[in-house]
mmCIF file of C-alpha atoms and ligand atoms in Angstrom:
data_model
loop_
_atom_site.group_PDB
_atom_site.id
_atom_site.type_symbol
_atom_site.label_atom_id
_atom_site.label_comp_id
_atom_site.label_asym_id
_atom_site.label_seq_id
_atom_site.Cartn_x
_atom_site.Cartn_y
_atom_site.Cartn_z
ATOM 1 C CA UNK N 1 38.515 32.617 -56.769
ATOM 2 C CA UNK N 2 38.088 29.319 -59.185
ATOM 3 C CA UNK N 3 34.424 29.412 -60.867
ATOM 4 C CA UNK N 4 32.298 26.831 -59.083
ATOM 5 C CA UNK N 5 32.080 23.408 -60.488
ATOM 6 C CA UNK N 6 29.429 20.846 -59.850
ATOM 7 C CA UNK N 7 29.263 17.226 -60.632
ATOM 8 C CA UNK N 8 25.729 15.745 -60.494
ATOM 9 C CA UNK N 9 26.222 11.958 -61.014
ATOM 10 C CA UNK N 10 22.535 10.985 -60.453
ATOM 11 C CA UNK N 11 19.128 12.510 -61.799
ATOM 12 C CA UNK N 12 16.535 11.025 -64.015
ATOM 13 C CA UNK N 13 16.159 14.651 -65.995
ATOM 14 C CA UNK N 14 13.847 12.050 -68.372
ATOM 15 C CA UNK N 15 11.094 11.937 -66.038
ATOM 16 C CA UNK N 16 7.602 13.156 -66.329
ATOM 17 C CA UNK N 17 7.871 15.603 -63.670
ATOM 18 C CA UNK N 18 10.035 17.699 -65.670
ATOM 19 C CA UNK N 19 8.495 17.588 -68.937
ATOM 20 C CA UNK N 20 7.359 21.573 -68.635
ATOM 21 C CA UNK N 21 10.483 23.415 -67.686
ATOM 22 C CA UNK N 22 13.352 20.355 -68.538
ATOM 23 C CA UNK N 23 14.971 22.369 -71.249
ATOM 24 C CA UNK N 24 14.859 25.697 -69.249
ATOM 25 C CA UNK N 25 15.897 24.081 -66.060
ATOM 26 C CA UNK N 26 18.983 21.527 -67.903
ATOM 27 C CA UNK N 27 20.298 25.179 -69.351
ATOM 28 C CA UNK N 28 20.282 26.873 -66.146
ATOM 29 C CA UNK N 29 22.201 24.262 -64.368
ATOM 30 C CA UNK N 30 25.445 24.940 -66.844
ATOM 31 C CA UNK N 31 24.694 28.168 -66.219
ATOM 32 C CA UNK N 32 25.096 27.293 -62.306
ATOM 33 C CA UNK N 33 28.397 25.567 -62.827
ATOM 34 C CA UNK N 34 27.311 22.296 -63.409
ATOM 35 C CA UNK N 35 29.819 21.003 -66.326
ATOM 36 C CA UNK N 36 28.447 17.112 -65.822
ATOM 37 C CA UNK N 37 25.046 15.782 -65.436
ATOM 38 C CA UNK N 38 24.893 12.069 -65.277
ATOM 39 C CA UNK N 39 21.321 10.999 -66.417
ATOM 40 C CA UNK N 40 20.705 7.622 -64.843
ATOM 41 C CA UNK N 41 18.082 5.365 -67.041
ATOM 42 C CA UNK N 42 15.926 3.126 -64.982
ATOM 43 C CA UNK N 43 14.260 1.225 -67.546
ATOM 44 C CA UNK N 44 14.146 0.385 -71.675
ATOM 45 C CA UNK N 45 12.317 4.560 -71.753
ATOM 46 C CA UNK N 46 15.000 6.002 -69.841
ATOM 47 C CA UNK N 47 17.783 4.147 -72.053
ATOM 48 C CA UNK N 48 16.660 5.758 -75.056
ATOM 49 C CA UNK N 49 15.258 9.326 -73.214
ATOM 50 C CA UNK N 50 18.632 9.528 -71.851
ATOM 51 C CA UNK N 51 20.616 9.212 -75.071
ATOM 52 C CA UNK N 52 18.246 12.062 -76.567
ATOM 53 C CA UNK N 53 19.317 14.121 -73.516
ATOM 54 C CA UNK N 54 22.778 13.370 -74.256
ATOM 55 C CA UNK N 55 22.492 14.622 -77.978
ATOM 56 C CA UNK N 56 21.111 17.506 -77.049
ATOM 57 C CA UNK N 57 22.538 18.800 -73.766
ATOM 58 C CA UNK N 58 26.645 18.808 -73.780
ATOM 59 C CA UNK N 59 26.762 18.762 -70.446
ATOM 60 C CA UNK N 60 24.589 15.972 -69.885
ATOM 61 C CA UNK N 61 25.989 12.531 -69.782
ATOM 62 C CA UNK N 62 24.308 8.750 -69.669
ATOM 63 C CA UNK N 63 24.306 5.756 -67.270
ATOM 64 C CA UNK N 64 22.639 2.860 -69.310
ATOM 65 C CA UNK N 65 21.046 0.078 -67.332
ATOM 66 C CA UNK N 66 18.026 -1.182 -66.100
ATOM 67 C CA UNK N 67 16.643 -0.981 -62.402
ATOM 68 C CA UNK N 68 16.114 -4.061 -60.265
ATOM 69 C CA UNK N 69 12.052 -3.178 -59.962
ATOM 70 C CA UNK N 70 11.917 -2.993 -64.109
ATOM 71 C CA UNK N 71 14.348 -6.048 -65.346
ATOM 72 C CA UNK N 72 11.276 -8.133 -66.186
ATOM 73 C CA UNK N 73 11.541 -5.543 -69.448
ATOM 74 C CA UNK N 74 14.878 -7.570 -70.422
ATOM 75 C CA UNK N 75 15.401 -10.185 -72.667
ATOM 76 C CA UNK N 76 18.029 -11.304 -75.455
ATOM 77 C CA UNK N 77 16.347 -9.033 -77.622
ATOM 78 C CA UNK N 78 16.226 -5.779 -75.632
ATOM 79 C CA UNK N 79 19.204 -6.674 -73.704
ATOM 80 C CA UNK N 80 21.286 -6.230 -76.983
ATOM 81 C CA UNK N 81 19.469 -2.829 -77.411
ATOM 82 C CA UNK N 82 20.608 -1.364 -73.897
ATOM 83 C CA UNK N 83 23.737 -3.030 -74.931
ATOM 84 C CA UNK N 84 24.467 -0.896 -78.014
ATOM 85 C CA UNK N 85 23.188 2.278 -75.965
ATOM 86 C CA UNK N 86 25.762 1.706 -73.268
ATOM 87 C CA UNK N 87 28.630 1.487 -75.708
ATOM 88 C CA UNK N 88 28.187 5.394 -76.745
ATOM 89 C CA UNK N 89 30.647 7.468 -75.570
ATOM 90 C CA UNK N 90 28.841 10.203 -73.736
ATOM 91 C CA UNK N 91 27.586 6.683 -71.364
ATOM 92 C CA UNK N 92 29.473 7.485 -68.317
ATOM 93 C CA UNK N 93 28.407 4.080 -66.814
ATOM 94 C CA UNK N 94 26.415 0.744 -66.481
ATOM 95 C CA UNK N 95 23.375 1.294 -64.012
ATOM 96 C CA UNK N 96 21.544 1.816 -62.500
ATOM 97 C CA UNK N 97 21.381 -1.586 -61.788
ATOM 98 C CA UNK N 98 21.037 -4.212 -58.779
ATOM 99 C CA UNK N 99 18.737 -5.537 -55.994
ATOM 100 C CA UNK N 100 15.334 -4.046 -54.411
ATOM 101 C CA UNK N 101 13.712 -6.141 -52.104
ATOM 102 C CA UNK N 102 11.631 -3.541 -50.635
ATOM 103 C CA UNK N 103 8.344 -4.638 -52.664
ATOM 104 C CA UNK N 104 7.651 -8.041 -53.380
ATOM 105 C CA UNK N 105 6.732 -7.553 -57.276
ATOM 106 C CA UNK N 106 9.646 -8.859 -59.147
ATOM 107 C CA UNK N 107 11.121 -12.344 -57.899
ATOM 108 C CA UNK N 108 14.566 -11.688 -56.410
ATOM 109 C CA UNK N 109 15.761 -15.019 -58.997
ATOM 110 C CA UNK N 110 15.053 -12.765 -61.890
ATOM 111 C CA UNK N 111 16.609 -9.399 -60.278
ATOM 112 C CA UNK N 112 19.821 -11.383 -59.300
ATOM 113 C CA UNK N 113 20.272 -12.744 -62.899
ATOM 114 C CA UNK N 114 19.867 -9.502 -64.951
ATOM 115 C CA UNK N 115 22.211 -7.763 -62.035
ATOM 116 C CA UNK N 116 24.990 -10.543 -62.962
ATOM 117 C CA UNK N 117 24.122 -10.094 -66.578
ATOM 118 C CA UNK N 118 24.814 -6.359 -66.378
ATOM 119 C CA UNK N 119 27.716 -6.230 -64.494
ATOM 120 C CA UNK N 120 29.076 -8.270 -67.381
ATOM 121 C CA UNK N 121 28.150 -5.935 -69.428
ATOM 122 C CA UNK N 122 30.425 -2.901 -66.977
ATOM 123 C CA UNK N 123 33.377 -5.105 -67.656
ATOM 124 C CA UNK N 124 32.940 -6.222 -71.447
ATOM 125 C CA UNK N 125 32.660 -2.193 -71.612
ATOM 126 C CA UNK N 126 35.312 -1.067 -69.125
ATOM 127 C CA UNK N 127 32.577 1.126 -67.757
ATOM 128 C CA UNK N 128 32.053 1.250 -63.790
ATOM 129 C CA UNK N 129 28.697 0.555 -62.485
ATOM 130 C CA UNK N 130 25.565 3.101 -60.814
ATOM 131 C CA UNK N 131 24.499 0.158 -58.009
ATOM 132 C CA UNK N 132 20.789 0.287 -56.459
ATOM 133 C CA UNK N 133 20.456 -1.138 -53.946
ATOM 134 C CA UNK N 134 17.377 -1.331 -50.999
ATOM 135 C CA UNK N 135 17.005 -3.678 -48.596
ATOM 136 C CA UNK N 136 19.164 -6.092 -49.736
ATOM 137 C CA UNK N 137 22.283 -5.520 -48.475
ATOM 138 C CA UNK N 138 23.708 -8.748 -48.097
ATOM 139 C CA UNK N 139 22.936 -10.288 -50.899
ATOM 140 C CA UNK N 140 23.928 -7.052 -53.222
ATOM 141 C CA UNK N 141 27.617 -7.999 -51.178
ATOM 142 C CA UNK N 142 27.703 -11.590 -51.732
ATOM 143 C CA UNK N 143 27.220 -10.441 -55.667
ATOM 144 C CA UNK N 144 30.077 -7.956 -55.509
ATOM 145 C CA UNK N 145 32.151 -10.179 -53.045
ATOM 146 C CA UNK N 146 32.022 -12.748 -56.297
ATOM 147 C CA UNK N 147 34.134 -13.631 -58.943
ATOM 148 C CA UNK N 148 31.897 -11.922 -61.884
ATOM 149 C CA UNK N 149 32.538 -8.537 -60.328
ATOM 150 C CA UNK N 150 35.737 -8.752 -59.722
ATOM 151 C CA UNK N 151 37.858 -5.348 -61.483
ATOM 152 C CA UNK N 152 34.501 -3.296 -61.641
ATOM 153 C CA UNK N 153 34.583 -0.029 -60.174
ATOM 154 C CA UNK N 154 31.759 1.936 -59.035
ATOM 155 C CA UNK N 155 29.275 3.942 -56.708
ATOM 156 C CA UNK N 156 27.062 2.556 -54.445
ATOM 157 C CA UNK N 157 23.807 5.031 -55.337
ATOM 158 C CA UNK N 158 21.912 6.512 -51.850
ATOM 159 C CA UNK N 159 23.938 4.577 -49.663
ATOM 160 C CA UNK N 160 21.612 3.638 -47.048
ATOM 161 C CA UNK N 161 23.663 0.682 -45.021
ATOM 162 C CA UNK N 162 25.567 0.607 -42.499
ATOM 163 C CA UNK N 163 28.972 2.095 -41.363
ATOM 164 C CA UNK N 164 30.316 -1.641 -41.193
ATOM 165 C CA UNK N 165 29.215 -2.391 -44.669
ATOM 166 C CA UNK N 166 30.449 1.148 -45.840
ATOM 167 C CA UNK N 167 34.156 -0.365 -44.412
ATOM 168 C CA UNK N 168 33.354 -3.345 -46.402
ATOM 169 C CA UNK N 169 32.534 -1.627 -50.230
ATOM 170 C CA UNK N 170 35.361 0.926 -49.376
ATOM 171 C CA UNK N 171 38.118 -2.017 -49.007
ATOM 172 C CA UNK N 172 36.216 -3.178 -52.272
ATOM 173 C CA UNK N 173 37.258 0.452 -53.741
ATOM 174 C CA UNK N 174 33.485 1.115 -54.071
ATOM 175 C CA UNK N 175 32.632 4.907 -54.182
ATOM 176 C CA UNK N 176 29.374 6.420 -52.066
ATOM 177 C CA UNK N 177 26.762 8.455 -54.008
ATOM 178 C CA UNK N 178 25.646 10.935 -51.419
ATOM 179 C CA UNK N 179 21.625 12.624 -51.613
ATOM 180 C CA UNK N 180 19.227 14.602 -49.899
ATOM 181 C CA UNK N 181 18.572 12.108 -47.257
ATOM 182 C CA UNK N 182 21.685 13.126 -45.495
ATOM 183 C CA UNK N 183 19.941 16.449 -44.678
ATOM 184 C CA UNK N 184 16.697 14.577 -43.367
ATOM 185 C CA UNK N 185 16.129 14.719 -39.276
ATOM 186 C CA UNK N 186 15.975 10.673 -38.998
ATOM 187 C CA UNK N 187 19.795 10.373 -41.156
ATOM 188 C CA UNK N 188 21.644 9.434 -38.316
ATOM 189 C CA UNK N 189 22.936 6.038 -39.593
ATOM 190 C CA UNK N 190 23.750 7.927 -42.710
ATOM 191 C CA UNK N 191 25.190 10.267 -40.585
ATOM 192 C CA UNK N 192 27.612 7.782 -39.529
ATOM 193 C CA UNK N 193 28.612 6.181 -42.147
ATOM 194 C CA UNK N 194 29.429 9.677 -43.959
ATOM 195 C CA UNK N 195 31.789 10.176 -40.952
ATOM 196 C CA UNK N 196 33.414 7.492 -41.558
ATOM 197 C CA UNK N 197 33.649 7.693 -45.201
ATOM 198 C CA UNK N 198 36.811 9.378 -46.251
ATOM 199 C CA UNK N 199 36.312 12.352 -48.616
ATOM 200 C CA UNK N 200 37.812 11.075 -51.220
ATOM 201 C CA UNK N 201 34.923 8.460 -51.773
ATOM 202 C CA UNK N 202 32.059 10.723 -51.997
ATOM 203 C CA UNK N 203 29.869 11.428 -54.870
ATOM 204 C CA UNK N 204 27.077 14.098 -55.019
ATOM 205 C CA UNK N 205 23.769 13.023 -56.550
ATOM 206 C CA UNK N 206 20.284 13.987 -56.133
ATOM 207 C CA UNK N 207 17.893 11.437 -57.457
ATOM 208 C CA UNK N 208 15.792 14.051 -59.037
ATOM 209 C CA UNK N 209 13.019 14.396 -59.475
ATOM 210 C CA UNK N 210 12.898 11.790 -55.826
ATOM 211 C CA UNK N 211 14.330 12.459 -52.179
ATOM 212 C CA UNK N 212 14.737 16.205 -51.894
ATOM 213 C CA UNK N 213 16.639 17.492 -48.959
ATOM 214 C CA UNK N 214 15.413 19.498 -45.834
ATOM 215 C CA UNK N 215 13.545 22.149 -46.813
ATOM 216 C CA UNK N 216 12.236 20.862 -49.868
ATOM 217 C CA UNK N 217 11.250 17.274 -48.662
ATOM 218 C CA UNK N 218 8.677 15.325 -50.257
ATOM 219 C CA UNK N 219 8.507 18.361 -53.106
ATOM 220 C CA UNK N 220 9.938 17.790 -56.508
ATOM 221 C CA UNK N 221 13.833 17.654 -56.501
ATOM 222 C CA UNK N 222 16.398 18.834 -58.856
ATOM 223 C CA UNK N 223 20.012 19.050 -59.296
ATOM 224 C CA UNK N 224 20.005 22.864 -57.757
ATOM 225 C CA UNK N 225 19.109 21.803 -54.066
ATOM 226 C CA UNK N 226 23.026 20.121 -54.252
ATOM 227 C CA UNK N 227 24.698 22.898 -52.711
ATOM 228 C CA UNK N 228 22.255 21.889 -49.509
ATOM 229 C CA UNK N 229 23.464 18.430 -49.759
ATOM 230 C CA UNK N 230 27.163 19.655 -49.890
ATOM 231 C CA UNK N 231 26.416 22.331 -46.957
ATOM 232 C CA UNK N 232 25.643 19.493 -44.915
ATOM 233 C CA UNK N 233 28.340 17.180 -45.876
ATOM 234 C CA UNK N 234 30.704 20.123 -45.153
ATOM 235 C CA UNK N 235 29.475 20.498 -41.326
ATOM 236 C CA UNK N 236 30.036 16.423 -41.139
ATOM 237 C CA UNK N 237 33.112 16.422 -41.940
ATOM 238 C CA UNK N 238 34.212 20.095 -40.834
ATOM 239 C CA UNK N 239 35.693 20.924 -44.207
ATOM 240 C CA UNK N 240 34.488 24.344 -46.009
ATOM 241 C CA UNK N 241 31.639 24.072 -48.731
ATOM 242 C CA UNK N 242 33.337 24.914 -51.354
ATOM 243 C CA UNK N 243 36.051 22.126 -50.687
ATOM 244 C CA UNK N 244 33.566 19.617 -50.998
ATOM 245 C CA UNK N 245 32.112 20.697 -54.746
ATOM 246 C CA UNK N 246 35.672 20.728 -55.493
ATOM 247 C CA UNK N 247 36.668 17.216 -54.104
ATOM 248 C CA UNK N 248 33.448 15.396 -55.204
ATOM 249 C CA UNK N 249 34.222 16.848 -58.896
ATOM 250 C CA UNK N 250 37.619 15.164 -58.643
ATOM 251 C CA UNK N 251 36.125 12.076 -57.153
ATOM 252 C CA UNK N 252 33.564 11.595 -60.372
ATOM 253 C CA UNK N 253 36.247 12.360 -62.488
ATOM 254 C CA UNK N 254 38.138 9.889 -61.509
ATOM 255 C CA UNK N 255 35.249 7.424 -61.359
ATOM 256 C CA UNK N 256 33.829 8.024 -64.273
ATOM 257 C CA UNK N 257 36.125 9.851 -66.539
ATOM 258 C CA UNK N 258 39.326 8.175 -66.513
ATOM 259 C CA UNK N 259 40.815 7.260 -69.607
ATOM 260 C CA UNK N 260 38.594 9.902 -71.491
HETATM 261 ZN ZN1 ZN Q 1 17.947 6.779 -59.340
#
């Protein structure tokens, strides 16, 4: 039998919940199988967290962006800074970046500018993009629908739409970042749109240290609890488990790895 090989393409391993067991628990995870682990920075302390992860974990990669909730940290100056970040090699990807309209705090104006500003920044770098997106569905469309994003690849991080919408980013060749929420009793829309999803679209991610899956929900998450999320993907789609670490490694691959 092949060794098992996991792709995580989403934690944020820089994160204050891990700061007493990070190094233990990033080791463990190669040990585990796990030959990629994309860090995802949120804001200007995750860009540069992440690149120290990088340099010292070889199996631990970067996305380089800044978070809808957090873009009033950007300007020329600091822009440049994630700009020179994202360039690195071991940067897998621009993100995570986009539209949250779930709190009020940071005008939408602002959040749609720096979005458009770093999708620039995917395609000056030939780098797909990590999208967040939450409650704003149709504007976070309307943005990819336009001319600026035209050629950019990239996942669309805890999908949470709908399966017309899913129809909509897979014609756009958009990929689907699938988490713990797909194990959670109320996940039937998810549910749905994961059935109609084909395989080879799906990306596992967790979200650590956020959203751990059924049993573990509401507890501190990490990348180990992704066999649950593949379990349940498996019985979705009727495919065996190990099938599914197998295909979702190819799938990041090809996202994120092509041309390397
Ligand atoms: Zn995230």
């Amino acid at each position: 039998m092949k060794p098992i090989r996991i792709f995580e393409t989403h934690a944020h391993y820089d994160d204050k919940a891990f700061d007493d067991d990070r190094d233990n628990l990033l080791r463990s995870l190669k040990e585990e199988g796990f030959d990629y682990v994309i860090n995802v920075a949120a804001d200007l302390r995750g860009v540069d967290a992440t690149l120290e992860l990088t340099r010292e974990y070889d199996h631990v990669y970067g996305a380089i962006g800044v978070h809808p909730e957090m873009v009033y940290e950007l300007n020329e100056n600091t822009f440049q800074h994630v700009r020179e970040v994202a360039m690195k090699d071991k940067m897998l990807a621009v993100g995570e970046i986009g539209l949250d309209y779930h709190g009020d705090e940071v005008d939408k104006g602002l959040q749609k500018e720096w979005f458009y500003r770093q999708l620039e920044l995917a395609k000056e770098l030939n780098k797909p993009v990590v999208i967040h997106s939450r409650d704003a569905c149709e504007d976070t469309m309307t943005v990819l629908g336009s001319k600026e994003a035209r050629g950019i690849k990239g996942v669309m991080h805890c999908y949470s739409y709908t399966v017309e919408t899913a129809r909509e980013l897979l014609k756009m060749g958009y990929y689907f970042g699938i988490g713990g929420v797909i194990t959670f009793n109320n996940a039937k829309k998810l549910v749905e749109a994961v059935e109609e999803i084909p395989m080879e679209r799906i990306l596992l991610e967790t979200d650590c240290p956020y959203l751990a899956p059924t049993p573990h929900r509401g507890k501190r998450n990490s990348s180990l609890y992704i066999p649950l999320i593949a379990e349940k993907i498996a019985q979705i789609k009727g495919i065996p488990y190990y099938k599914v670490l197998e295909k979702t490694h190819e799938n990041a691959k090809n996202l994120f790895l092509k041309g390397k």
